[in-house]
Amino acid sequence: MRNFLHKYLLLTLLLTAVCLGADAKNVIKVLTIGNSFSEDAVENYLYDLAKANGDSLVIGNLYIGGCSLETHSKNAAADAPNYSYRKIVGGKKTLMNKQTMAFAIKDEPWDYISFQQASPYSGLYESYFPYLTNLFDYVDAQRTNRKAKYILHRTWAYAQSSPHKGFANYQNDQIKMFQSIVKATNAVAKKVNRFKMIIPAGTAIQNVRTSAIGDNLTRDGYHLQLTYGRYTAACTWLEALTGKSPVGNTYIPATITQAQANIAQHAAHYAIKRADKVTSMKAFSL
């Protein structure tokens, strides 16, 4: 009897270890070196969308409002504790202020690490260098997962009525800004040749603007509208990271209508399939 119990306990421990190992493989860990636009994209609905699709995420966001690649590069070089490091594990967000970039990079063996330019400069190719190259060197030296893949986050154009001073870089023209961002991010990815993917959140937002929702995707002309705006960006990240379409995803917050969710989910899916072009969604009504 004692021998049987011993074998049973060993078998139980072995099965538990196997199950835990399988679960661990299903966890996708992503860190964004960003600003308020990464906050809009990954901090709010992404975890729950992934959970509804059977996936688990660990999400980190190195946040400084309006932070450019130049500032990130300077912070890295100085090991400056200037970040609000936001981390989402099990759906719970923890904020750690006054953190360095190195702290966040070493905090997890990240599967993906994302870079993005500050919105006024996101469509200006020259603004990415040499800062992005410097950041790559820094992250390479700090990361604990040698197989980590790099992401370029393609952010969105401003609302046509945006008061942002940086809109002047694009002659205060939304379409020109969108096209400039697409051109710049493609050129940057080609030059660097180290990005696993471009996540076209900006294309998804532009898709939604062709629907009945119209040009009502921001809360101040540049930051995303808090419900269906942020949900659209999160849906885009969902499919990019997991390979699973957001269309039909059952996670729809109470603040978002079924029609709004349907538009957001399709807009994100279309953006993944056709990242550089706007897909008309005139047939989608509210």
Tab-separated table of C-alpha atoms in Angstrom:
chain	number	residue	atom	x	y	z
A	1	MET	CA	0.000	0.000	0.000
A	2	ARG	CA	2.799	2.349	0.970
A	3	ASN	CA	4.604	1.544	-2.280
A	4	PHE	CA	1.431	2.309	-4.257
A	5	LEU	CA	0.992	5.673	-2.537
A	6	HIS	CA	4.585	6.532	-3.241
A	7	LYS	CA	4.166	5.777	-6.944
A	8	TYR	CA	0.872	7.706	-7.001
A	9	LEU	CA	2.449	10.788	-5.468
A	10	LEU	CA	5.338	10.663	-7.935
A	11	LEU	CA	2.914	10.335	-10.837
A	12	THR	CA	0.817	13.246	-9.536
A	13	LEU	CA	3.870	15.466	-9.200
A	14	LEU	CA	5.014	14.526	-12.685
A	15	LEU	CA	1.617	15.316	-14.222
A	16	THR	CA	1.466	18.632	-12.354
A	17	ALA	CA	4.883	19.585	-13.656
A	18	VAL	CA	3.876	18.679	-17.194
A	19	CYS	CA	0.660	20.706	-16.936
A	20	LEU	CA	2.445	23.692	-15.492
A	21	GLY	CA	5.010	23.471	-18.253
A	22	ALA	CA	2.278	23.415	-20.886
A	23	ASP	CA	0.546	26.408	-19.311
A	24	ALA	CA	3.816	28.322	-19.170
A	25	LYS	CA	4.308	27.809	-22.906
A	26	ASN	CA	0.912	29.424	-23.566
A	27	VAL	CA	1.867	32.661	-21.809
A	28	ILE	CA	2.999	35.412	-24.177
A	29	LYS	CA	5.105	38.122	-22.566
A	30	VAL	CA	5.254	41.506	-24.271
A	31	LEU	CA	6.998	44.727	-23.214
A	32	THR	CA	6.390	48.073	-24.872
A	33	ILE	CA	8.975	50.842	-24.702
A	34	GLY	CA	6.450	53.545	-25.288
A	35	ASN	CA	4.327	56.424	-24.121
A	36	SER	CA	0.626	57.289	-23.871
A	37	PHE	CA	-0.037	55.677	-27.261
A	38	SER	CA	1.205	52.308	-25.992
A	39	GLU	CA	-0.904	52.917	-22.886
A	40	ASP	CA	-3.925	53.343	-25.163
A	41	ALA	CA	-3.082	50.193	-27.126
A	42	VAL	CA	-2.070	47.555	-24.576
A	43	GLU	CA	-2.990	48.517	-21.026
A	44	ASN	CA	-6.759	48.271	-21.090
A	45	TYR	CA	-8.489	45.565	-23.133
A	46	LEU	CA	-5.706	43.432	-24.574
A	47	TYR	CA	-5.362	41.022	-21.653
A	48	ASP	CA	-9.083	40.246	-21.523
A	49	LEU	CA	-9.372	39.834	-25.287
A	50	ALA	CA	-6.546	37.291	-25.201
A	51	LYS	CA	-8.091	35.488	-22.232
A	52	ALA	CA	-11.393	35.153	-24.097
A	53	ASN	CA	-9.447	33.531	-26.964
A	54	GLY	CA	-7.751	31.048	-24.634
A	55	ASP	CA	-4.414	32.839	-24.350
A	56	SER	CA	-2.598	34.413	-21.429
A	57	LEU	CA	-0.476	37.544	-21.619
A	58	VAL	CA	1.997	39.274	-19.369
A	59	ILE	CA	2.049	42.907	-20.478
A	60	GLY	CA	4.616	45.528	-19.550
A	61	ASN	CA	4.611	49.175	-20.585
A	62	LEU	CA	7.524	51.522	-19.992
A	63	TYR	CA	5.616	54.785	-19.879
A	64	ILE	CA	6.563	58.424	-20.189
A	65	GLY	CA	3.914	60.659	-21.714
A	66	GLY	CA	4.900	61.869	-25.193
A	67	CYS	CA	8.236	60.092	-25.031
A	68	SER	CA	10.237	60.025	-28.258
A	69	LEU	CA	12.858	57.522	-29.348
A	70	GLU	CA	15.479	60.201	-28.703
A	71	THR	CA	14.391	60.528	-25.067
A	72	HIS	CA	14.206	56.751	-24.611
A	73	SER	CA	17.733	56.476	-26.000
A	74	LYS	CA	19.037	59.137	-23.609
A	75	ASN	CA	17.278	57.489	-20.657
A	76	ALA	CA	18.828	54.147	-21.535
A	77	ALA	CA	22.326	55.602	-21.816
A	78	ALA	CA	21.992	57.381	-18.460
A	79	ASP	CA	20.168	54.483	-16.756
A	80	ALA	CA	17.653	57.148	-15.736
A	81	PRO	CA	14.819	56.130	-13.360
A	82	ASN	CA	12.268	58.190	-15.276
A	83	TYR	CA	9.658	55.577	-16.110
A	84	SER	CA	6.298	54.554	-14.816
A	85	TYR	CA	6.528	50.816	-15.363
A	86	ARG	CA	3.048	49.346	-15.722
A	87	LYS	CA	2.722	45.565	-15.570
A	88	ILE	CA	-0.353	43.414	-16.103
A	89	VAL	CA	-0.277	39.852	-14.774
A	90	GLY	CA	-3.417	37.762	-14.383
A	91	GLY	CA	-5.458	40.768	-15.439
A	92	LYS	CA	-4.209	42.897	-12.530
A	93	LYS	CA	-2.202	46.046	-13.211
A	94	THR	CA	0.694	47.112	-11.010
A	95	LEU	CA	2.326	50.544	-11.299
A	96	MET	CA	5.971	50.971	-10.356
A	97	ASN	CA	7.209	54.544	-10.574
A	98	LYS	CA	10.757	55.846	-10.906
A	99	GLN	CA	12.048	52.766	-12.714
A	100	THR	CA	14.831	52.401	-15.241
A	101	MET	CA	14.480	50.815	-18.635
A	102	ALA	CA	16.933	48.107	-17.598
A	103	PHE	CA	14.736	47.126	-14.640
A	104	ALA	CA	11.732	46.463	-16.863
A	105	ILE	CA	13.705	44.653	-19.561
A	106	LYS	CA	15.240	42.304	-16.990
A	107	ASP	CA	11.982	41.856	-15.070
A	108	GLU	CA	10.713	39.100	-17.407
A	109	PRO	CA	12.091	36.919	-20.211
A	110	TRP	CA	10.001	38.895	-22.701
A	111	ASP	CA	8.892	37.130	-25.869
A	112	TYR	CA	8.294	40.465	-27.615
A	113	ILE	CA	9.693	43.944	-27.069
A	114	SER	CA	8.009	46.824	-28.887
A	115	PHE	CA	9.384	50.177	-30.038
A	116	GLN	CA	7.497	53.221	-31.302
A	117	GLN	CA	8.133	56.832	-32.166
A	118	ALA	CA	6.341	59.731	-30.459
A	119	SER	CA	3.265	60.670	-32.460
A	120	PRO	CA	4.428	64.057	-33.876
A	121	TYR	CA	7.455	62.336	-35.424
A	122	SER	CA	5.967	58.929	-36.240
A	123	GLY	CA	5.772	59.736	-39.952
A	124	LEU	CA	9.205	61.358	-40.153
A	125	TYR	CA	11.722	58.705	-41.157
A	126	GLU	CA	14.788	60.744	-40.165
A	127	SER	CA	13.543	61.088	-36.576
A	128	TYR	CA	14.037	57.368	-35.881
A	129	PHE	CA	17.813	57.392	-36.229
A	130	PRO	CA	20.277	56.965	-34.625
A	131	TYR	CA	18.037	56.557	-31.578
A	132	LEU	CA	16.330	53.322	-32.602
A	133	THR	CA	19.665	51.722	-33.441
A	134	ASN	CA	21.034	52.785	-30.059
A	135	LEU	CA	18.014	51.297	-28.320
A	136	PHE	CA	18.445	47.995	-30.131
A	137	ASP	CA	22.024	47.769	-28.878
A	138	TYR	CA	20.901	48.580	-25.344
A	139	VAL	CA	17.995	46.123	-25.296
A	140	ASP	CA	20.183	43.404	-26.812
A	141	ALA	CA	22.572	43.785	-23.896
A	142	GLN	CA	19.852	43.830	-21.208
A	143	ARG	CA	17.297	41.233	-22.312
A	144	THR	CA	17.271	37.850	-20.589
A	145	ASN	CA	15.467	36.006	-23.383
A	146	ARG	CA	17.916	35.740	-26.269
A	147	LYS	CA	15.047	34.672	-28.532
A	148	ALA	CA	12.979	37.805	-27.882
A	149	LYS	CA	11.403	39.245	-31.023
A	150	TYR	CA	11.123	42.950	-31.808
A	151	ILE	CA	7.960	44.820	-32.771
A	152	LEU	CA	7.482	48.209	-34.415
A	153	HIS	CA	4.199	49.756	-33.282
A	154	ARG	CA	2.604	51.708	-36.128
A	155	THR	CA	0.515	54.336	-34.334
A	156	TRP	CA	-2.412	56.359	-35.652
A	157	ALA	CA	-2.968	59.661	-37.385
A	158	TYR	CA	-4.632	62.467	-35.475
A	159	ALA	CA	-8.277	63.428	-35.831
A	160	GLN	CA	-8.761	65.915	-38.657
A	161	SER	CA	-9.756	68.531	-36.066
A	162	SER	CA	-6.756	67.823	-33.813
A	163	PRO	CA	-5.215	70.817	-32.004
A	164	HIS	CA	-1.863	69.029	-31.542
A	165	LYS	CA	1.041	71.256	-32.574
A	166	GLY	CA	2.787	68.273	-34.136
A	167	PHE	CA	-0.028	67.985	-36.687
A	168	ALA	CA	1.691	70.784	-38.585
A	169	ASN	CA	4.362	68.259	-39.579
A	170	TYR	CA	1.707	66.811	-41.893
A	171	GLN	CA	0.062	70.072	-43.001
A	172	ASN	CA	-2.777	69.333	-40.563
A	173	ASP	CA	-3.981	66.609	-42.915
A	174	GLN	CA	-5.063	63.277	-41.423
A	175	ILE	CA	-4.636	61.244	-44.608
A	176	LYS	CA	-1.201	62.727	-45.229
A	177	MET	CA	-0.220	61.853	-41.647
A	178	PHE	CA	-1.483	58.279	-42.008
A	179	GLN	CA	0.335	57.777	-45.291
A	180	SER	CA	3.526	59.292	-43.860
A	181	ILE	CA	3.412	56.929	-40.867
A	182	VAL	CA	2.927	53.913	-43.146
A	183	LYS	CA	5.798	54.992	-45.397
A	184	ALA	CA	8.128	55.786	-42.496
A	185	THR	CA	7.485	52.592	-40.524
A	186	ASN	CA	7.938	50.437	-43.612
A	187	ALA	CA	11.205	52.200	-44.446
A	188	VAL	CA	12.444	51.918	-40.855
A	189	ALA	CA	11.622	48.204	-40.701
A	190	LYS	CA	13.431	47.644	-44.010
A	191	LYS	CA	16.540	49.557	-42.903
A	192	VAL	CA	16.771	47.947	-39.466
A	193	ASN	CA	15.745	44.475	-40.698
A	194	ARG	CA	15.295	43.186	-37.164
A	195	PHE	CA	11.583	43.568	-36.571
A	196	LYS	CA	9.510	40.412	-36.410
A	197	MET	CA	6.419	42.460	-37.218
A	198	ILE	CA	4.842	45.865	-37.565
A	199	ILE	CA	1.615	46.083	-35.572
A	200	PRO	CA	-0.678	48.320	-37.682
A	201	ALA	CA	-2.867	49.830	-34.963
A	202	GLY	CA	-2.928	53.065	-36.966
A	203	THR	CA	-4.333	51.266	-39.994
A	204	ALA	CA	-7.088	49.732	-37.859
A	205	ILE	CA	-8.030	53.163	-36.517
A	206	GLN	CA	-8.112	54.565	-40.052
A	207	ASN	CA	-10.345	51.661	-41.106
A	208	VAL	CA	-12.845	52.484	-38.365
A	209	ARG	CA	-12.953	56.085	-39.554
A	210	THR	CA	-14.538	54.887	-42.809
A	211	SER	CA	-17.429	53.275	-40.881
A	212	ALA	CA	-20.489	54.859	-39.285
A	213	ILE	CA	-18.312	55.769	-36.276
A	214	GLY	CA	-16.511	58.303	-38.445
A	215	ASP	CA	-13.658	60.463	-37.237
A	216	ASN	CA	-14.562	59.986	-33.585
A	217	LEU	CA	-11.710	57.752	-32.466
A	218	THR	CA	-9.888	60.176	-30.144
A	219	ARG	CA	-10.735	61.904	-26.888
A	220	ASP	CA	-8.652	65.022	-27.481
A	221	GLY	CA	-7.674	64.872	-31.133
A	222	TYR	CA	-4.785	62.412	-30.688
A	223	HIS	CA	-5.166	60.045	-27.716
A	224	LEU	CA	-7.627	57.243	-28.387
A	225	GLN	CA	-11.248	57.386	-27.325
A	226	LEU	CA	-11.415	55.409	-24.073
A	227	THR	CA	-13.790	52.613	-25.100
A	228	TYR	CA	-14.123	51.520	-28.732
A	229	GLY	CA	-11.005	53.521	-29.694
A	230	ARG	CA	-8.712	51.691	-27.323
A	231	TYR	CA	-10.578	48.447	-28.001
A	232	THR	CA	-9.748	48.732	-31.721
A	233	ALA	CA	-6.027	49.079	-31.028
A	234	ALA	CA	-6.121	46.178	-28.554
A	235	CYS	CA	-7.855	43.957	-31.113
A	236	THR	CA	-5.034	44.686	-33.553
A	237	TRP	CA	-2.385	43.743	-31.021
A	238	LEU	CA	-4.350	40.606	-30.176
A	239	GLU	CA	-4.234	39.187	-33.691
A	240	ALA	CA	-0.624	40.267	-34.231
A	241	LEU	CA	0.583	38.543	-31.056
A	242	THR	CA	-1.569	35.413	-31.026
A	243	GLY	CA	-2.402	34.877	-34.687
A	244	LYS	CA	-6.068	34.630	-33.731
A	245	SER	CA	-8.642	36.914	-35.327
A	246	PRO	CA	-10.532	39.210	-32.941
A	247	VAL	CA	-13.690	38.828	-35.038
A	248	GLY	CA	-16.293	37.165	-32.849
A	249	ASN	CA	-14.265	37.573	-29.658
A	250	THR	CA	-16.671	37.296	-26.735
A	251	TYR	CA	-14.957	39.909	-24.575
A	252	ILE	CA	-16.968	43.087	-25.065
A	253	PRO	CA	-16.938	45.547	-22.135
A	254	ALA	CA	-20.287	46.964	-21.021
A	255	THR	CA	-19.154	50.417	-22.205
A	256	ILE	CA	-18.971	49.221	-25.822
A	257	THR	CA	-22.000	48.295	-27.901
A	258	GLN	CA	-22.163	45.121	-29.954
A	259	ALA	CA	-22.102	47.192	-33.149
A	260	GLN	CA	-19.047	49.181	-32.043
A	261	ALA	CA	-17.235	45.980	-31.069
A	262	ASN	CA	-18.080	44.401	-34.416
A	263	ILE	CA	-16.628	47.386	-36.271
A	264	ALA	CA	-13.505	47.441	-34.088
A	265	GLN	CA	-12.887	43.706	-34.426
A	266	HIS	CA	-13.260	43.736	-38.207
A	267	ALA	CA	-11.164	46.903	-38.571
A	268	ALA	CA	-8.315	45.272	-36.660
A	269	HIS	CA	-8.544	42.054	-38.660
A	270	TYR	CA	-8.564	43.970	-41.941
A	271	ALA	CA	-5.515	45.943	-40.790
A	272	ILE	CA	-3.568	42.758	-40.101
A	273	LYS	CA	-4.499	41.393	-43.521
A	274	ARG	CA	-3.903	44.674	-45.386
A	275	ALA	CA	-1.595	46.700	-43.202
A	276	ASP	CA	-0.585	49.502	-45.565
A	277	LYS	CA	-3.971	50.399	-47.030
A	278	VAL	CA	-7.278	51.628	-45.628
A	279	THR	CA	-10.115	49.125	-45.981
A	280	SER	CA	-13.494	50.745	-46.489
A	281	MET	CA	-16.052	49.860	-43.829
A	282	LYS	CA	-18.948	51.898	-45.160
A	283	ALA	CA	-21.191	48.829	-44.978
A	284	PHE	CA	-20.790	48.696	-41.180
A	285	SER	CA	-23.510	50.587	-39.341
A	286	LEU	CA	-24.162	51.334	-35.693
